[in-house]
PDB file of C-alpha atoms and ligand atoms in Angstrom:
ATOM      1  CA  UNK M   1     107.512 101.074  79.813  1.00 37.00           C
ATOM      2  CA  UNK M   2     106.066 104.512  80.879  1.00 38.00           C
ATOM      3  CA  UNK M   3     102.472 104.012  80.970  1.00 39.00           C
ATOM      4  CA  UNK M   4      99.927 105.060  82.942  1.00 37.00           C
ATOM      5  CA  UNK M   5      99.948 108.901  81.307  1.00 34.00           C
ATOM      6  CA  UNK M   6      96.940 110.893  79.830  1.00 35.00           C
ATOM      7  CA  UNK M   7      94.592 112.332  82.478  1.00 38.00           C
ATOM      8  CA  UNK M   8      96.017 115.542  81.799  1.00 42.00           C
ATOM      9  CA  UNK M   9      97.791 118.320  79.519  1.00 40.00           C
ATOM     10  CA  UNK M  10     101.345 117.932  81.318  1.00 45.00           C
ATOM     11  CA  UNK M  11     100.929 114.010  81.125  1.00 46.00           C
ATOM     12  CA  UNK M  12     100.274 114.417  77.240  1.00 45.00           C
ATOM     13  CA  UNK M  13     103.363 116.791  77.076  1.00 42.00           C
ATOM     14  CA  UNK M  14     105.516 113.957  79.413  1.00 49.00           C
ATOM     15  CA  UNK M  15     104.526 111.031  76.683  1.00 48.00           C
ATOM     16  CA  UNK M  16     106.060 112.752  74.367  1.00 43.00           C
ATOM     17  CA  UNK M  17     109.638 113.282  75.691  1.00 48.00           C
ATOM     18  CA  UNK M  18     110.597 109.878  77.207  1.00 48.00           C
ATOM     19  CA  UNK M  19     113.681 110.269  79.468  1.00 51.00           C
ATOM     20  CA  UNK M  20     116.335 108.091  78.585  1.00 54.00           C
ATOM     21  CA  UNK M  21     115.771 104.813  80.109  1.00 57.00           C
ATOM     22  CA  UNK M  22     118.846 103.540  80.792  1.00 65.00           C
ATOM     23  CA  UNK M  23     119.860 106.186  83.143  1.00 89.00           C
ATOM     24  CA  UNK M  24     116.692 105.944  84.924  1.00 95.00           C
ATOM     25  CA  UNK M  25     117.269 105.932  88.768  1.00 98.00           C
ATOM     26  CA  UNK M  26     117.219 102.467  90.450  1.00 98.00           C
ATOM     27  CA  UNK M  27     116.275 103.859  94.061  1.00 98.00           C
ATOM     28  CA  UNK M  28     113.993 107.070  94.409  1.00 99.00           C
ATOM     29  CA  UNK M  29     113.681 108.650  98.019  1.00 99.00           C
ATOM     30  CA  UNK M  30     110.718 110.566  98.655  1.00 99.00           C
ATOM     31  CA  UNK M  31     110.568 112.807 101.586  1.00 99.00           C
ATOM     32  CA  UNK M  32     106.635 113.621 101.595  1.00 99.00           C
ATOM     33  CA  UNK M  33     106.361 117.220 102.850  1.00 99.00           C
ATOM     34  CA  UNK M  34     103.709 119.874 103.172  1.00 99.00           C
ATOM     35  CA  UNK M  35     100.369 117.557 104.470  1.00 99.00           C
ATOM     36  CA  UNK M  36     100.042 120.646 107.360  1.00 98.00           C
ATOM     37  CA  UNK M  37     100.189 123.712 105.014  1.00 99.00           C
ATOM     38  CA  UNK M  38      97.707 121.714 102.754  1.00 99.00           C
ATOM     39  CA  UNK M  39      95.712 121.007 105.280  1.00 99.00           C
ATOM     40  CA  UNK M  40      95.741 124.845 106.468  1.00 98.00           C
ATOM     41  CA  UNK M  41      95.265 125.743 102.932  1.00 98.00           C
ATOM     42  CA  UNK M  42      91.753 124.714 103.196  1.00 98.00           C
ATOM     43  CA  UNK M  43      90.909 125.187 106.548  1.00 98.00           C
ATOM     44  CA  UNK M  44      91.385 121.890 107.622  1.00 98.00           C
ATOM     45  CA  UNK M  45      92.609 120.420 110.663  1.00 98.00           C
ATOM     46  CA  UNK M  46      96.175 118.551 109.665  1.00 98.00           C
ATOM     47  CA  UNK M  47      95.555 115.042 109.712  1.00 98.00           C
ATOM     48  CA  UNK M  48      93.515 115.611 107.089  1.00 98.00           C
ATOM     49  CA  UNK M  49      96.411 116.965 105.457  1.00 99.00           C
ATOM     50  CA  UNK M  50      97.868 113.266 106.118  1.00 99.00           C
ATOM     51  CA  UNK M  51      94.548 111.465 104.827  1.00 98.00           C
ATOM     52  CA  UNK M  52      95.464 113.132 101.500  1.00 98.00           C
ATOM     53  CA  UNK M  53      99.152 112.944 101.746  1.00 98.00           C
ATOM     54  CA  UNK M  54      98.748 109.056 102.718  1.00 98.00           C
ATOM     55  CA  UNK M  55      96.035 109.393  98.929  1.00 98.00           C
ATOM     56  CA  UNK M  56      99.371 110.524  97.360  1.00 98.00           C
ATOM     57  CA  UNK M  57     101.577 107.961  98.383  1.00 98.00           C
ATOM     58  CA  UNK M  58      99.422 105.075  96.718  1.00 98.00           C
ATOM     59  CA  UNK M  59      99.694 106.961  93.829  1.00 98.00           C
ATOM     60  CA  UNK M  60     103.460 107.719  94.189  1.00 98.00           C
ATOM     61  CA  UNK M  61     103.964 103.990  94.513  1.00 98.00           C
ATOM     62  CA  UNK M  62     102.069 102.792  91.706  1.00 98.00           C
ATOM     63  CA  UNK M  63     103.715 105.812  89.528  1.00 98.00           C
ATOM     64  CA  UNK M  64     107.113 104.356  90.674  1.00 98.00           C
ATOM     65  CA  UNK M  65     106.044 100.390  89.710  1.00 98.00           C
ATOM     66  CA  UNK M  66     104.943 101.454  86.332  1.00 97.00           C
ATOM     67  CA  UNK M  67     107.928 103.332  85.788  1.00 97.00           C
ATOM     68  CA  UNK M  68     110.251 100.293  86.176  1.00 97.00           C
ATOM     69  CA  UNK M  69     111.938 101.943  89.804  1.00 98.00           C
ATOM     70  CA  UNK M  70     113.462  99.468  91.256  1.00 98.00           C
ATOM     71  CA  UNK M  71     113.226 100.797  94.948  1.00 98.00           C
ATOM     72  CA  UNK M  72     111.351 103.509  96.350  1.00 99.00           C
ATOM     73  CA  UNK M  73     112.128 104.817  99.842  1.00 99.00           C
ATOM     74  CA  UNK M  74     108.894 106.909 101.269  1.00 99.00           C
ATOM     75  CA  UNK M  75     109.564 109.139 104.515  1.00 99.00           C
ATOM     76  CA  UNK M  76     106.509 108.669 106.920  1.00 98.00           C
ATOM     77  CA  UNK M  77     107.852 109.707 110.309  1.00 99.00           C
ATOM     78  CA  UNK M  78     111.246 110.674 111.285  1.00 99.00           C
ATOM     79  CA  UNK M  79     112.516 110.310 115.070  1.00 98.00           C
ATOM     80  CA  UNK M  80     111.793 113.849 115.056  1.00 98.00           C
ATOM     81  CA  UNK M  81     108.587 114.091 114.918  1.00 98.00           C
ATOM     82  CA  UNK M  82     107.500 112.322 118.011  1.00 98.00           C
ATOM     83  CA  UNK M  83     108.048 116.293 119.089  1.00 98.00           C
ATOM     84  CA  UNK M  84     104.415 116.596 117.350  1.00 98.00           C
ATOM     85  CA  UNK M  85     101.156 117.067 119.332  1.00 98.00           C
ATOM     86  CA  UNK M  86      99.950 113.350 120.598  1.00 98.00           C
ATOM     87  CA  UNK M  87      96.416 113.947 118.605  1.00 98.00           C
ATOM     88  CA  UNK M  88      98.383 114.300 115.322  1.00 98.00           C
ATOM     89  CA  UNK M  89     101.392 111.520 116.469  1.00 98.00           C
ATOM     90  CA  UNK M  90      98.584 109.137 117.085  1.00 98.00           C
ATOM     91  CA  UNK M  91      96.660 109.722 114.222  1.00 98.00           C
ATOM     92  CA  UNK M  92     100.092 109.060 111.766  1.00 98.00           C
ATOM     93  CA  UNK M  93     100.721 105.730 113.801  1.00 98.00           C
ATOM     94  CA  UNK M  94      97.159 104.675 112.450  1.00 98.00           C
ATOM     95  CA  UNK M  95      97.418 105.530 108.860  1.00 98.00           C
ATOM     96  CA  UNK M  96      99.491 102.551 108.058  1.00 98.00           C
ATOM     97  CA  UNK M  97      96.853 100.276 109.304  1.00 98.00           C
ATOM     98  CA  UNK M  98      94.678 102.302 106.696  1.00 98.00           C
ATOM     99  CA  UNK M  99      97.121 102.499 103.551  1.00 98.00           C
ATOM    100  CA  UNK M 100      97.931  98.452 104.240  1.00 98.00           C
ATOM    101  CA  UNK M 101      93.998  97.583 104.681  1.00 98.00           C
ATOM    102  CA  UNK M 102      93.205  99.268 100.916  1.00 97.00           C
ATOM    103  CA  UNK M 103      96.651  98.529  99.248  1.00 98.00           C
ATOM    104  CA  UNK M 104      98.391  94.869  99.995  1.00 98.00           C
ATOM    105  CA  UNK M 105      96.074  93.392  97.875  1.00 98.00           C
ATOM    106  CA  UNK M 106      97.601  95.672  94.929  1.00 98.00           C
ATOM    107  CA  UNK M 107     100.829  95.862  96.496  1.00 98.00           C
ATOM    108  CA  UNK M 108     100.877  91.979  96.358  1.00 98.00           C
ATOM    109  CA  UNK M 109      99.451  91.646  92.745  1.00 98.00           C
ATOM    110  CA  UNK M 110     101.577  93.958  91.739  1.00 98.00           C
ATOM    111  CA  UNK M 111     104.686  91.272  93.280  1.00 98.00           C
ATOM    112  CA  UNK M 112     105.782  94.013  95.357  1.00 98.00           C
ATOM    113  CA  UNK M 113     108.034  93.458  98.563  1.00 98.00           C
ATOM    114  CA  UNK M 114     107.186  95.792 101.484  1.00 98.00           C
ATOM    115  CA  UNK M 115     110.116  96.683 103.881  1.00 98.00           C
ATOM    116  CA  UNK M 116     110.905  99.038 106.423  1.00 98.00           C
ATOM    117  CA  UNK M 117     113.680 100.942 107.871  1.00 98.00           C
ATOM    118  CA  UNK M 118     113.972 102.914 111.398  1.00 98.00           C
ATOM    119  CA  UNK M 119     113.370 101.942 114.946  1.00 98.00           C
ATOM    120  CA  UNK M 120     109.911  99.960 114.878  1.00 98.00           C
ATOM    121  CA  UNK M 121     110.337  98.647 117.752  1.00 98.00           C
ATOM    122  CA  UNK M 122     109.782 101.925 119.565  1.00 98.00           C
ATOM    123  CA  UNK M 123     105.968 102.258 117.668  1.00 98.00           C
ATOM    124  CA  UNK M 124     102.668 101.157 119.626  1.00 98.00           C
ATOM    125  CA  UNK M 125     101.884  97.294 119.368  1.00 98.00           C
ATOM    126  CA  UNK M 126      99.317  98.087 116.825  1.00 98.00           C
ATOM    127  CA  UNK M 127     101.655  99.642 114.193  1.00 98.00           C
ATOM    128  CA  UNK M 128     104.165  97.397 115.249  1.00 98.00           C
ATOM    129  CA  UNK M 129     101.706  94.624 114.255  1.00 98.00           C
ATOM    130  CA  UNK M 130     100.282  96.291 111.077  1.00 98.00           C
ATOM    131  CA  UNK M 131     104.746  96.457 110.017  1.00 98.00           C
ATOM    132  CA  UNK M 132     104.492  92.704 110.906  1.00 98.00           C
ATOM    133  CA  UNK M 133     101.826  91.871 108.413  1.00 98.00           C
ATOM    134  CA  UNK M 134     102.694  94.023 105.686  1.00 98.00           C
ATOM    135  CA  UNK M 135     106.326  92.125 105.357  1.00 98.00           C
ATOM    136  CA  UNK M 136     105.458  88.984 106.124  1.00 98.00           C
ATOM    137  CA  UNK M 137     102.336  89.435 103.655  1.00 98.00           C
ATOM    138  CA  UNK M 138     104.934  90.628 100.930  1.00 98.00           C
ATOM    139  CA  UNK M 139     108.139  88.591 101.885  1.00 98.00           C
ATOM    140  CA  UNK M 140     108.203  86.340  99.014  1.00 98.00           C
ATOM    141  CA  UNK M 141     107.318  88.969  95.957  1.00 98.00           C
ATOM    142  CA  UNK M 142     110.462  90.299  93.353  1.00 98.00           C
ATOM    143  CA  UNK M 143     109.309  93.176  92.083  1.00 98.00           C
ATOM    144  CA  UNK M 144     109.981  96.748  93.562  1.00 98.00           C
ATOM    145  CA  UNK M 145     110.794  97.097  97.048  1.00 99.00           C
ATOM    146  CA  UNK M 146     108.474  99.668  98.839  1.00 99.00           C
ATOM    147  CA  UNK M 147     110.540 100.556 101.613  1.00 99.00           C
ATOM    148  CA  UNK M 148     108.481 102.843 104.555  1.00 99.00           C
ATOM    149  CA  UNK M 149     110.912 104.883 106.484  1.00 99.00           C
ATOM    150  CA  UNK M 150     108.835 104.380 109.826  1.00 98.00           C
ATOM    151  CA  UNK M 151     110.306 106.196 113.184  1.00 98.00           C
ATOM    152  CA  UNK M 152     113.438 106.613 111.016  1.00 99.00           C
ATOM    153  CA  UNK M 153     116.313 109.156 111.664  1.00 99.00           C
ATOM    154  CA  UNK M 154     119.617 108.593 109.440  1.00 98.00           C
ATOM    155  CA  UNK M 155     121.695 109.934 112.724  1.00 98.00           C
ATOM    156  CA  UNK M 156     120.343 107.349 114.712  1.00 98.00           C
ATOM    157  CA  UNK M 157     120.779 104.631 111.602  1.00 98.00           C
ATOM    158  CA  UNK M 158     124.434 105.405 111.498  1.00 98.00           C
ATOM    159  CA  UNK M 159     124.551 105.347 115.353  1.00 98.00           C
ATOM    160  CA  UNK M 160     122.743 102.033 115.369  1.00 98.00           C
ATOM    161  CA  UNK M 161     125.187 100.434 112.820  1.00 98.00           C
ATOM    162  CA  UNK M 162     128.212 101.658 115.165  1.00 97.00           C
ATOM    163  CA  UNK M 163     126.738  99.529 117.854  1.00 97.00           C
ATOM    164  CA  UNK M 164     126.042  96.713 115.539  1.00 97.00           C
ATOM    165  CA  UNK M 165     129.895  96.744 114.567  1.00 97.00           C
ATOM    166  CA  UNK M 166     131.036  97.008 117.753  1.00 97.00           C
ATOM    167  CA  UNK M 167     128.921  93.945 119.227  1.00 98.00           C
ATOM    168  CA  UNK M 168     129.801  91.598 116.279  1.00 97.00           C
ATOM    169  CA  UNK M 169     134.032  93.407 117.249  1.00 97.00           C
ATOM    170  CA  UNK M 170     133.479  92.113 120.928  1.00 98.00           C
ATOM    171  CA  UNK M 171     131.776  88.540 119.878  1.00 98.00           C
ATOM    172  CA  UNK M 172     134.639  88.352 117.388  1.00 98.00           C
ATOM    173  CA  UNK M 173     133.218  88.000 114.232  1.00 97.00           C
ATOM    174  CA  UNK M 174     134.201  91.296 112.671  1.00 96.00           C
ATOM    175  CA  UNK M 175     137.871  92.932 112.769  1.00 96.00           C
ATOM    176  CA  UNK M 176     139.169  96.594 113.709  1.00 96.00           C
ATOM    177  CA  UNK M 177     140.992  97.858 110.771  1.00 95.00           C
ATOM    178  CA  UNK M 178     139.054  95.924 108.113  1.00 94.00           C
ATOM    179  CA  UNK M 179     135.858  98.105 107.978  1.00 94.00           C
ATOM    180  CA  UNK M 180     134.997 100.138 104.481  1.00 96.00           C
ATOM    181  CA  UNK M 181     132.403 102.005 102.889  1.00 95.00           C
ATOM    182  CA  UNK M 182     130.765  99.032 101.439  1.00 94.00           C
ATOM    183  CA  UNK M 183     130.935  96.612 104.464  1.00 94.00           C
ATOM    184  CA  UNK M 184     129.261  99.612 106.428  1.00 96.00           C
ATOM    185  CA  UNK M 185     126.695  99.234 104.054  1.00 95.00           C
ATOM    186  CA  UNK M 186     125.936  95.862 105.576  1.00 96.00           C
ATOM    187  CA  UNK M 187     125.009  97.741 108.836  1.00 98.00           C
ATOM    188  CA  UNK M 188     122.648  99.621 107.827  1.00 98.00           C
ATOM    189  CA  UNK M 189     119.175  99.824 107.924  1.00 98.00           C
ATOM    190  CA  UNK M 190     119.270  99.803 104.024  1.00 98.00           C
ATOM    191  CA  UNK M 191     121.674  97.084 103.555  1.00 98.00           C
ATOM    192  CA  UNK M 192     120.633  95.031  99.757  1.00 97.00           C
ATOM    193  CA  UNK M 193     118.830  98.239  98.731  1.00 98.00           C
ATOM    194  CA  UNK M 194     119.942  99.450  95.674  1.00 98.00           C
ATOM    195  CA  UNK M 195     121.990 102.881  96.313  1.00 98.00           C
ATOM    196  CA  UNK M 196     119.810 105.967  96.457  1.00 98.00           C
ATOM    197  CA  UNK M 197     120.126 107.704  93.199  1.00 98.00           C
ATOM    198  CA  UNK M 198     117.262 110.371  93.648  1.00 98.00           C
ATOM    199  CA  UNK M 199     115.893 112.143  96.486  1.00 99.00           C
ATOM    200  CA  UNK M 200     112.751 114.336  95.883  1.00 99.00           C
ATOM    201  CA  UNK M 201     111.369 116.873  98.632  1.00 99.00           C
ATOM    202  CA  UNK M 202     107.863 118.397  98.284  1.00 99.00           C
ATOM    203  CA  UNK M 203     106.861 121.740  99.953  1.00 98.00           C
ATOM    204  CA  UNK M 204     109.198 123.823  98.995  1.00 98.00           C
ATOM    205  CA  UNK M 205     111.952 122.820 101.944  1.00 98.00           C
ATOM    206  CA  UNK M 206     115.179 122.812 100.385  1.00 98.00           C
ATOM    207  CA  UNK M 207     116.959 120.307 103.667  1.00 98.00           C
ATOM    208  CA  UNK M 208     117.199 116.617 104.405  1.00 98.00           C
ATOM    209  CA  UNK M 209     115.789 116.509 107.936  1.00 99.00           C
ATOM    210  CA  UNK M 210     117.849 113.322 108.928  1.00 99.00           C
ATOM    211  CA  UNK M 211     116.519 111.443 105.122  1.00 99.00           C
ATOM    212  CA  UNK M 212     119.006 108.926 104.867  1.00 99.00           C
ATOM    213  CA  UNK M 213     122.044 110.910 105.451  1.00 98.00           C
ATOM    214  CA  UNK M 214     124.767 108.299 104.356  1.00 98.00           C
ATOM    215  CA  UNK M 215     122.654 106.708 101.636  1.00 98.00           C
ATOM    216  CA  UNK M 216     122.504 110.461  99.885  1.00 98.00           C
ATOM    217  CA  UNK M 217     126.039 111.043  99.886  1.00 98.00           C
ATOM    218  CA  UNK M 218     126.363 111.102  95.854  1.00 98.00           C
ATOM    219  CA  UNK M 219     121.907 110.799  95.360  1.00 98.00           C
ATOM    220  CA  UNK M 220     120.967 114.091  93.158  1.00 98.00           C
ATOM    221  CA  UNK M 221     118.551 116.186  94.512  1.00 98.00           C
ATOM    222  CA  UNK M 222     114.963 117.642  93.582  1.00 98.00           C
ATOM    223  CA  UNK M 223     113.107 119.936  95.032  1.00 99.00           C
ATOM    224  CA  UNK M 224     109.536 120.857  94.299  1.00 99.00           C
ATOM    225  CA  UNK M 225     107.313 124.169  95.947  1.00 99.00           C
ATOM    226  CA  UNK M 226     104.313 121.289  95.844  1.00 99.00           C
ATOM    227  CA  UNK M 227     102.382 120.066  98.491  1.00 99.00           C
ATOM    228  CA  UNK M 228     102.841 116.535  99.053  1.00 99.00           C
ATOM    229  CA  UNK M 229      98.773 115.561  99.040  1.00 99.00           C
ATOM    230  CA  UNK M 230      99.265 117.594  95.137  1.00 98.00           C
ATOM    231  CA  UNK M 231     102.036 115.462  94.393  1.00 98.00           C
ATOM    232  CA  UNK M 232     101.329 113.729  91.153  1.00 98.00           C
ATOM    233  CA  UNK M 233     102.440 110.642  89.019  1.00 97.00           C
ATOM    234  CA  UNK M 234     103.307 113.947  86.568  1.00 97.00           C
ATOM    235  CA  UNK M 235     105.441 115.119  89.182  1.00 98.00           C
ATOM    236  CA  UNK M 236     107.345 112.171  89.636  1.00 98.00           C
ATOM    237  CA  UNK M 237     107.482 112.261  85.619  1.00 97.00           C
ATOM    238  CA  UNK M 238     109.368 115.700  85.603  1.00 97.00           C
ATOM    239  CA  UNK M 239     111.985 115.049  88.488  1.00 98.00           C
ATOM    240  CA  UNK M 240     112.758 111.262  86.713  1.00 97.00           C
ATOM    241  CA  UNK M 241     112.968 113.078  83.347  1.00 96.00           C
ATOM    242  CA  UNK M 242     115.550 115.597  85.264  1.00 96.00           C
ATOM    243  CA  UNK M 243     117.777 113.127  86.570  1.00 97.00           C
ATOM    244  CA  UNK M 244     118.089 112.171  83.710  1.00 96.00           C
ATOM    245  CA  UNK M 245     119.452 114.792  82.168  1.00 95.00           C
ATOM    246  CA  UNK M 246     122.117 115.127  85.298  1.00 96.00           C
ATOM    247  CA  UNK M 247     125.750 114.411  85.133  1.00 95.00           C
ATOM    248  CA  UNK M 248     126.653 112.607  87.240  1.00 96.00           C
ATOM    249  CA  UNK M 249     130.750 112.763  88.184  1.00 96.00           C
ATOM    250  CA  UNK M 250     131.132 111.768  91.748  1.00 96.00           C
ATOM    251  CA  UNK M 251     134.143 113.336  91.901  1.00 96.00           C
ATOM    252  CA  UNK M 252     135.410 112.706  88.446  1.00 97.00           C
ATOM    253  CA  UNK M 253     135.982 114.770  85.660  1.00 94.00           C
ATOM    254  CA  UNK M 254     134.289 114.074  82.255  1.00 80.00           C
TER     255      UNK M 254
HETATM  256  C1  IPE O 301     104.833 115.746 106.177  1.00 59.52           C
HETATM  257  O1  IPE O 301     103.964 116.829 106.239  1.00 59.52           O
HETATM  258  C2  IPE O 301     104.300 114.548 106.913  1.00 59.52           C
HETATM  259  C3  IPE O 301     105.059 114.206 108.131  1.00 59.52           C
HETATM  260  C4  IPE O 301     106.085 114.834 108.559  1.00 59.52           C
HETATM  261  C5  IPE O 301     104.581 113.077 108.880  1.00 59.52           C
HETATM  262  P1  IPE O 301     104.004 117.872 107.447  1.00 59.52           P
HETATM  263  O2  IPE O 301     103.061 117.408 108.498  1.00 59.52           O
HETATM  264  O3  IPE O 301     105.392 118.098 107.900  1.00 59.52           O
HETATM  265  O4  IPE O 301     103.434 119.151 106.738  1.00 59.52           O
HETATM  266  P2  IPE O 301     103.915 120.654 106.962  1.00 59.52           P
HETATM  267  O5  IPE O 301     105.382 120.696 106.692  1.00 59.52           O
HETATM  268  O6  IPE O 301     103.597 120.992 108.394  1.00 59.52           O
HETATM  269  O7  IPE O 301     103.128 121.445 105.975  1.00 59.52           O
HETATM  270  C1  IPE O 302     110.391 115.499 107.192  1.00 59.52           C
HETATM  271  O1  IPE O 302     109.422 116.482 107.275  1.00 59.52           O
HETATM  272  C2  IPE O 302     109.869 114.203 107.718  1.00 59.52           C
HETATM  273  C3  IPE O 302     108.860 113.545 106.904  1.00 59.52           C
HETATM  274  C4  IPE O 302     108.439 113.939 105.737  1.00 59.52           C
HETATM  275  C5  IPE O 302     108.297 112.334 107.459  1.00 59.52           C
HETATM  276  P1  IPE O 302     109.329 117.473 108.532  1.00 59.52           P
HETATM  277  O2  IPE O 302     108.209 118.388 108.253  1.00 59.52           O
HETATM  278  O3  IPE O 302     109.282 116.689 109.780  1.00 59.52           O
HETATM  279  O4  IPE O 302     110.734 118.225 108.466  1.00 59.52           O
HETATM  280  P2  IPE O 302     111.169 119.651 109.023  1.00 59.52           P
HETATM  281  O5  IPE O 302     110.733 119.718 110.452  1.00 59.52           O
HETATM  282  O6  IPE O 302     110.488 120.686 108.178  1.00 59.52           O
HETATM  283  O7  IPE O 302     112.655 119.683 108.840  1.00 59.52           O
HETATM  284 MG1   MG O 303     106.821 119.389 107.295  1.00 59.52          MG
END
């Protein structure tokens, strides 16, 4: 089940201690941080920093598939970063036009189903178009869902679903009073996603920047001081092999 291992000493070590598979998380979010400061690191301008963080990602992904995830949520761009420079803005609205021109071939093969969450609408025609492809390309596979968090904010998720509820109040088709947690799930950008049981941040940043605020209420947490372009199948290894070892009591006791 957890193949894939071997290129190096910490891989050897990971084949060794398998982590208990049945408490392996069904829905990993990664919030890919640190491209700049790699970038800097070498004295390179940042988007090269994204070229390699974008070289992670295909490895994250296939990582994830071998590993049996179910779902794997990848932050790209949050609605915060249109605050960015317009050089390095446009430069991450062309990198998914890159990733999808290498990967759907693999990403089909491999019976993967490509979704996104966040306000696409709001991207330029060409990334809008290159979103387009990749689902429609992918729409029929039912493997693991590779779900691109693309102009995504979770403030403005939760804010979107409000006016969702409120338009299907006014047309009638929903009640006030009968709204829970789970049919607020149905608004959502995430709604049928599995819930989040892991969310792992690179860099060294110990926050959530607006990562799928409502989806982590009860998701355990891992942080890592690597850069997201050093990010490694290995690394995903450790943090699965950690949750693992969690307990998990959402409010219980034992
Ligand atoms: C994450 O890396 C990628 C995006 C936010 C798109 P950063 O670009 O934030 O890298 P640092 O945090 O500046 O090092
Ligand atoms: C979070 O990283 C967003 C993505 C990884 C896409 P940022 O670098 O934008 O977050 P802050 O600014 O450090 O909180
Ligand atoms: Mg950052």
């Amino acid at each position: 089940m957890f193949k894939g291992f071997g290129r190096s000493q910490r891989a050897s070590a990971a084949a060794v201690e398998q982590p208990a598979l049945d408490v392996k998380p069904r829905h990993i979010g990664l919030i890919m941080d640190g491209n700049g400061r790699w970038a800097q690191q070498r004295g390179l301008p940042r988007i090269a920093g994204h070229h390699a963080g974008m070289l992670a990602m295909k490895e994250a992904i296939r990582a994830c598939d071998d590993f049996g995830i179910e779902c794997v949520t990848l932050y790209a761009f949050s609605t915060e970063n249109w605050k960015r420079p317009a050089a390095e803005v446009d430069y991450l609205m062309r990198l998914p036009e890159q990733f999808f021109r290498s990967e759907i071939d693999e990403l089909v093969r491999r019976n993967v189903r490509v979704r996104f969450i966040g306000d696409t609408e709001r991207l330029p025609t060409h990334t809008q178009e290159t979103v387009r492809r990749a689902i429609q390309c992918t729409q029929h596979n039912t493997g693991m869902i590779v779900n691109f968090a693309l102009n995504y904010g979770g403030r403005m998720e939760i804010v979107a679903a409000m006016e969702r509820y409120a338009r299907e109040v006014m047309e009638g088709r929903a009640t006030v009073g009968q709204l829970t947690e789970a049919t607020c799930d149905r608004y959502l950008d995430t709604a049928g996603l599995p819930p989040l049981d892991l969310v792992i941040r690179t860099s060294g940043e110990i926050r959530l920047s607006n990562f799928l605020l409502w989806q982590a209420a009860y998701a355990e947490l891992w942080f890592t001081d690597v850069l997201w372009p050093d990010f490694t199948r290995d690394d995903l290894y450790q943090a699965i092999c950690d949750y693992a070892k969690r307990k998990r009591r959402f409010g219980a006791i034992e």
